[in-house]
Amino acid sequence: MASSTSGATIAAEPEFMAARRKRAARLSESLQLPQFKGKPGWEFTDISGLDLSSYAPAPVAGNGASSQPAALFSPQACAELSQRDAGAAALTGELPDGVIVCSLEQAAREHPELVHRHLGTVVSDEDPFVARNDANFRDGAFVYVPAGVALALPVLLTAVQSASRSVLDRRTLIVLETGAQAEVWEQYLSSGDELDGVFNSVVELVVGDNARLRFVSGQNLSEHSWIFGTHRAEVSRDGALDWVALGFGSARGHVRMETRLGGPGADARVTGAYATHRRQHIDFDTTQEHAAPNTTSDLAFRGVLQGRSSAVWKGNIIVDPGAQKTDAFQESRNLLISKRAHADSIPGLEIQANDVRCTHAAAVAQVDPDQLFYLRSHGLPEATAKRLVIEGFLSALVERFEPGPMREVLAETIERRLGLILGE
């Protein structure tokens, strides 16, 4: 079956993909966008000003701006898959035998059994943004690591939106089979600081039995753009997920991050950081679902807010019936470095088992004047003292990772963002 979008000819898709798109297109017409304060999870982000009909589908590469944006992060990678708008994804680098890194559409044609088995099993399309993504994504990204294979270096996925007044639907599927190990970094970028677009991302992470996945996802979109994300992971028996999310760009949006610990002994470590200024609004909605006994999760989010920016973190720990011996923790801490900045931290617990340990913490605070006084009394200028306090606040996140290249790249990425919002 051949189809087209934005003037681009799409290669023939397998029947199961064509059926998915057809069903998703019907759903997207029937599912209304969430109304502000009218739908759980959307109480703090008003999207009434979003008119999706005024945005065109993302064009093929070459129809938008040609400038290459600065990378959010640049880890030493074994392979990089890059895509601009709805154009063809380009792969560089070398991979071990059996490892697949390619566009999701290419994978559906060349490895239909893998894509058919996993696509849509982690994220439900009974959501207006997911349905639109399912119907309209082009190329996207697929990473597959077979059983027992360990990647020595990360895989880097890059998506660039270059056409203003466009909707870019980004779809990513990452699958690790039993005993596999991999590190995948994904970044969302805009080609210009003034670009007005809608970035709609869906990510599915499948972590097999005894597999180990580290997934680093960051967005540095134009501060005139919207972002919507539905990102979900399924971790099987004795599997481990180390998930990092960086939210720096966009003007407004809503990102869901859900982790389901579906097998005994599964473990998830989720770390999030955001640094906002001007009138940016960041909204993270996280879930740690413990669906099996003897599972653990540890979530920590920290944000720094400047100007009149605002942020929301709403987190929920869910313990399903029978998920005894669950050990779950979540915390959210925000540092306001201007009087007009605002943050909300809302932890929640839904516990349906009686032998568990679930704890949470949340805090919103201004820069401690006593710390500033102490540093200034030792001869430091006020700006330098303030920067040190902020760096100390965020260092707790960086220190969650062992010393090495990843920790260094994340620290450098956060430092650059701080320099921007502090006007350095």
XYZ file of C-alpha atoms in Angstrom:
424
model
C 0.000 0.000 0.000
C 1.374 3.450 -0.870
C 0.366 6.644 0.867
C 1.645 10.186 0.977
C 1.886 13.144 3.279
C 3.102 16.689 2.730
C 3.845 15.869 -0.894
C 6.228 13.020 -0.031
C 5.798 9.562 -1.527
C 5.807 6.916 1.177
C 7.102 3.439 0.316
C 4.683 0.550 0.507
C 3.837 -0.354 4.082
C 2.970 -3.784 5.461
C -0.715 -4.438 5.853
C -0.582 -4.266 9.648
C 0.937 -0.750 9.509
C -1.644 0.442 6.998
C -4.399 -0.918 9.246
C -2.897 0.846 12.276
C -2.807 4.156 10.471
C -6.371 3.781 9.223
C -7.682 2.985 12.693
C -5.650 5.810 14.247
C -6.951 8.290 11.673
C -10.521 7.398 12.621
C -9.702 7.733 16.310
C -7.997 11.096 15.858
C -11.175 12.454 14.305
C -13.328 11.270 17.203
C -11.059 11.999 20.190
C -11.223 15.583 21.363
C -8.206 17.419 22.687
C -8.179 17.622 26.492
C -9.774 20.716 27.913
C -8.018 22.762 30.557
C -9.107 21.547 34.031
C -11.576 19.235 32.343
C -9.459 16.083 32.160
C -7.271 14.456 34.834
C -3.616 15.169 34.172
C -4.346 18.404 32.334
C -5.297 20.575 35.289
C -2.262 22.840 34.986
C -1.654 23.248 31.260
C -4.099 25.289 29.231
C -4.088 24.314 25.548
C -7.255 26.206 24.604
C -5.073 28.533 22.533
C -3.790 25.659 20.385
C -5.443 25.434 16.958
C -3.974 22.284 15.410
C -5.794 22.945 12.146
C -3.629 26.017 11.602
C -0.470 23.876 11.546
C 0.462 21.914 8.439
C 1.927 18.390 8.535
C 5.710 18.396 8.745
C 7.192 18.497 5.239
C 9.862 16.321 3.726
C 13.454 17.380 4.446
C 14.507 20.367 2.424
C 11.186 22.201 2.601
C 12.062 23.870 5.886
C 15.066 25.888 7.049
C 18.411 24.346 6.185
C 20.378 25.471 9.227
C 21.664 22.786 11.561
C 20.799 23.520 15.203
C 23.301 23.063 17.973
C 23.041 19.653 19.609
C 21.613 19.441 23.091
C 24.131 16.719 23.881
C 26.787 14.871 21.891
C 27.826 11.617 23.572
C 30.416 9.451 21.896
C 28.125 7.107 19.979
C 28.491 3.947 17.946
C 25.722 5.109 15.591
C 23.478 8.128 15.008
C 20.068 8.159 13.354
C 19.018 11.664 12.302
C 15.780 12.945 10.843
C 14.665 16.419 9.768
C 10.930 17.069 9.727
C 9.174 14.208 7.913
C 12.140 13.427 5.694
C 14.077 10.197 5.434
C 16.124 9.232 8.468
C 19.888 8.947 7.879
C 22.105 6.473 9.732
C 25.831 6.810 10.334
C 28.198 4.567 12.305
C 28.675 0.837 12.758
C 26.671 -1.660 14.776
C 27.316 -5.185 16.056
C 25.712 -8.079 14.212
C 22.024 -8.436 14.955
C 21.556 -4.904 16.297
C 19.051 -2.854 14.299
C 18.963 0.941 14.209
C 16.807 2.391 11.453
C 13.622 4.307 10.830
C 10.487 2.719 12.222
C 8.922 2.607 8.765
C 11.972 0.826 7.341
C 11.869 -1.642 10.224
C 8.192 -2.353 9.532
C 9.078 -3.268 5.953
C 12.277 -5.224 6.615
C 11.527 -6.671 10.077
C 7.720 -6.772 10.201
C 7.631 -9.545 12.814
C 9.520 -7.370 15.328
C 7.546 -4.190 14.765
C 4.182 -5.966 14.642
C 5.000 -7.754 17.904
C 5.930 -4.611 19.853
C 4.516 -1.426 18.286
C 1.550 -0.147 20.263
C 1.896 -2.714 23.058
C 3.300 -0.196 25.538
C 1.347 2.950 24.628
C -2.408 2.946 24.006
C -3.732 4.931 21.055
C -6.917 5.816 22.962
C -5.463 9.294 23.395
C -5.909 12.185 20.951
C -2.199 12.970 20.659
C -1.153 9.315 20.421
C -3.808 8.632 17.781
C -2.609 11.566 15.710
C 0.950 10.364 16.074
C 0.031 6.822 15.045
C -1.723 8.060 11.942
C 0.818 10.631 10.828
C 4.360 9.766 11.935
C 6.898 9.340 9.143
C 10.116 7.332 9.430
C 10.687 7.742 13.203
C 13.233 5.577 15.010
C 13.593 1.885 15.802
C 16.320 0.384 17.988
C 16.526 -3.362 18.519
C 19.151 -5.211 20.557
C 18.931 -9.025 20.397
C 19.234 -11.343 23.384
C 22.573 -11.335 25.164
C 24.098 -8.491 23.125
C 25.646 -5.508 24.923
C 26.431 -2.240 23.150
C 29.735 -0.717 24.236
C 28.755 2.822 23.134
C 25.427 4.697 23.037
C 23.084 5.065 20.077
C 22.133 8.702 19.373
C 18.729 9.593 17.885
C 18.170 13.160 16.655
C 14.927 14.736 15.423
C 14.963 18.295 14.045
C 11.899 20.397 13.339
C 12.761 23.047 10.755
C 9.420 24.079 9.214
C 7.527 26.764 11.084
C 3.775 26.350 11.605
C 4.076 22.591 11.221
C 3.180 19.543 13.311
C 5.963 16.995 13.654
C 4.767 13.585 14.867
C 7.777 11.689 16.194
C 7.576 7.955 16.961
C 10.303 5.927 18.699
C 10.324 2.219 19.546
C 13.228 0.687 21.489
C 13.317 -3.057 22.190
C 15.884 -4.958 24.260
C 15.558 -8.723 24.308
C 16.497 -10.995 27.223
C 19.866 -10.117 28.750
C 20.595 -7.290 26.284
C 22.292 -4.057 27.362
C 22.175 -0.684 25.630
C 22.297 3.069 26.104
C 20.160 5.250 23.827
C 20.124 9.058 23.737
C 17.336 10.935 21.934
C 17.163 14.702 21.379
C 14.455 16.955 19.942
C 15.656 20.216 18.386
C 14.321 23.223 16.460
C 16.294 24.723 13.602
C 15.652 28.279 14.785
C 14.943 30.158 17.995
C 11.747 31.726 16.592
C 10.240 28.564 15.126
C 6.546 28.145 15.925
C 5.626 24.473 15.742
C 3.936 21.540 17.440
C 6.135 18.591 18.392
C 4.150 15.449 19.243
C 6.314 12.574 20.447
C 5.465 8.998 21.372
C 8.131 6.714 22.838
C 7.800 3.014 23.672
C 10.538 1.272 25.661
C 10.486 -2.536 25.912
C 13.015 -3.920 28.406
C 13.158 -7.716 28.356
C 13.978 -10.164 31.130
C 17.313 -9.325 32.763
C 17.945 -6.580 30.177
C 19.518 -3.204 30.977
C 18.494 0.003 29.216
C 19.672 3.526 29.861
C 17.515 6.017 27.969
C 18.355 9.733 27.912
C 15.717 11.962 26.327
C 16.085 15.714 26.010
C 14.241 18.515 24.251
C 15.615 21.943 23.434
C 12.845 23.128 21.140
C 12.188 26.741 20.242
C 10.552 28.683 23.039
C 7.717 29.479 20.624
C 6.793 25.809 20.183
C 4.383 23.383 21.799
C 5.506 19.949 22.953
C 3.337 16.945 23.747
C 4.816 13.645 24.802
C 3.530 10.197 25.683
C 6.530 8.158 26.787
C 6.071 4.750 28.407
C 8.297 1.860 29.424
C 7.576 -1.802 30.174
C 10.238 -3.533 32.276
C 10.134 -7.341 32.547
C 11.486 -9.786 35.153
C 14.823 -8.658 36.652
C 15.125 -5.953 33.981
C 16.502 -2.505 34.755
C 15.688 0.899 33.274
C 17.727 4.050 33.900
C 15.677 6.882 32.381
C 16.792 10.516 32.167
C 14.593 13.380 30.892
C 15.774 16.927 30.208
C 13.135 19.588 29.511
C 14.736 22.856 28.456
C 12.902 24.267 25.443
C 9.318 24.873 24.219
C 6.842 27.527 25.273
C 4.177 25.223 26.632
C 3.159 21.598 26.624
C 2.600 18.401 28.533
C 4.799 15.303 28.752
C 3.731 12.013 30.322
C 6.394 9.573 31.490
C 5.074 6.202 32.628
C 7.047 3.194 33.817
C 5.422 -0.193 34.364
C 7.397 -2.768 36.315
C 5.740 -5.848 34.937
C 8.000 -8.658 36.157
C 9.344 -9.682 39.573
C 12.682 -8.060 40.369
C 12.218 -5.248 37.828
C 13.879 -1.936 38.682
C 13.488 1.616 37.375
C 15.480 4.750 38.102
C 13.981 7.930 36.646
C 15.761 11.292 36.737
C 14.402 14.570 35.396
C 15.756 18.108 35.109
C 14.341 21.313 33.697
C 15.569 24.898 33.648
C 13.131 27.559 32.439
C 12.994 31.317 31.990
C 10.852 34.093 30.510
C 7.266 32.743 30.230
C 8.001 29.083 29.571
C 5.681 26.465 31.036
C 6.862 22.888 31.648
C 4.479 20.096 32.671
C 5.682 16.587 33.560
C 3.204 13.875 34.559
C 5.001 10.746 35.810
C 3.786 7.309 36.864
C 5.634 4.426 38.509
C 3.391 1.378 38.278
C 4.435 -1.697 40.245
C 2.566 -4.604 38.680
C 4.673 -7.455 40.120
C 6.196 -8.311 43.507
C 9.736 -7.411 44.578
C 10.035 -4.420 42.270
C 11.798 -1.121 42.957
C 11.600 2.397 41.565
C 13.397 5.638 42.391
C 12.320 8.922 40.796
C 13.902 12.358 41.295
C 13.016 15.570 39.447
C 14.639 18.950 39.979
C 13.891 22.261 38.321
C 15.340 25.761 38.251
C 12.936 28.550 37.268
C 13.798 32.084 36.216
C 11.705 35.011 34.981
C 7.936 34.417 34.934
C 8.249 30.770 33.971
C 6.244 27.992 35.575
C 6.564 24.251 36.016
C 4.381 21.389 37.143
C 5.433 17.957 38.236
C 2.645 15.542 39.069
C 3.842 12.093 40.106
C 1.975 8.946 41.023
C 3.179 5.666 42.485
C 0.759 2.831 41.744
C 1.061 -0.529 43.488
C -1.191 -3.139 41.920
C -2.837 -5.949 43.912
C -0.318 -8.684 44.618
C 2.734 -6.459 44.071
C 4.096 -7.197 47.538
C 7.596 -6.117 48.620
C 7.378 -3.025 46.428
C 9.970 -0.368 47.265
C 9.182 2.972 45.600
C 10.366 6.534 46.115
C 9.670 9.819 44.342
C 10.752 13.386 44.939
C 10.412 16.736 43.215
C 12.351 19.838 44.229
C 12.208 23.265 42.601
C 14.426 26.291 43.027
C 12.861 29.646 42.155
C 15.460 32.242 41.235
C 13.010 35.050 40.554
C 10.025 36.275 42.518
C 7.576 35.752 39.645
C 8.501 32.157 38.865
C 6.057 29.483 40.011
C 6.235 25.717 40.517
C 3.817 23.012 41.634
C 4.910 19.598 42.907
C 2.107 17.086 43.421
C 3.039 13.569 44.549
C 0.459 10.811 44.807
C 0.134 7.213 45.981
C -2.311 4.447 44.951
C -1.438 1.368 46.984
C -3.379 -1.903 46.708
C -0.938 -4.193 48.532
C -0.126 -4.340 52.240
C 3.593 -5.199 52.340
C 5.224 -2.255 50.625
C 7.417 0.766 51.260
C 6.392 3.856 49.309
C 7.628 7.357 50.149
C 7.661 10.759 48.508
C 8.994 14.262 49.023
C 8.333 17.620 47.395
C 9.664 21.125 47.932
C 9.590 24.554 46.296
C 11.981 27.206 47.582
C 13.809 30.416 46.778
C 17.589 30.664 46.780
C 18.681 30.466 50.425
C 19.822 33.952 51.518
C 22.021 32.443 54.235
C 23.942 30.467 51.637
C 24.380 33.586 49.530
C 25.535 35.560 52.562
C 28.067 32.877 53.472
C 29.553 32.784 49.975
C 29.615 36.571 49.606
C 31.278 36.913 53.007
C 34.132 34.905 51.510
C 34.609 37.448 48.760
C 32.495 36.037 45.950
C 30.415 38.421 43.793
C 26.657 38.002 44.119
C 26.216 36.526 40.614
C 28.953 33.969 41.210
C 27.566 33.040 44.618
C 24.074 32.587 43.169
C 25.417 30.408 40.362
C 27.222 28.179 42.885
C 24.046 27.716 44.923
C 22.100 26.734 41.808
C 24.816 24.354 40.635
C 24.851 22.735 44.059
C 21.087 22.278 43.886
C 21.303 20.462 40.538
C 24.451 18.506 41.352
C 22.338 16.061 43.363
C 20.833 14.881 40.072
C 24.169 14.532 38.283
C 25.568 12.579 41.201
C 22.892 9.921 40.708
C 25.124 8.602 37.928
C 28.478 6.930 38.288
C 31.555 8.963 37.239
C 32.209 8.601 33.531
C 31.339 9.971 30.088
C 27.571 10.060 30.653
C 27.876 12.035 33.858
C 30.236 14.481 32.186
C 27.951 15.011 29.185
C 24.898 15.598 31.376
C 26.779 18.008 33.644
C 27.991 19.983 30.639
C 24.487 20.062 29.127
C 22.943 21.379 32.340
C 25.738 23.923 32.790
C 25.145 25.367 29.317
C 21.433 25.695 30.005
C 22.055 27.462 33.300
C 24.345 29.922 31.549
C 21.526 30.735 29.110
C 18.742 31.289 31.647
C 21.051 33.303 33.911
C 22.064 35.543 31.017
C 25.740 34.674 31.132
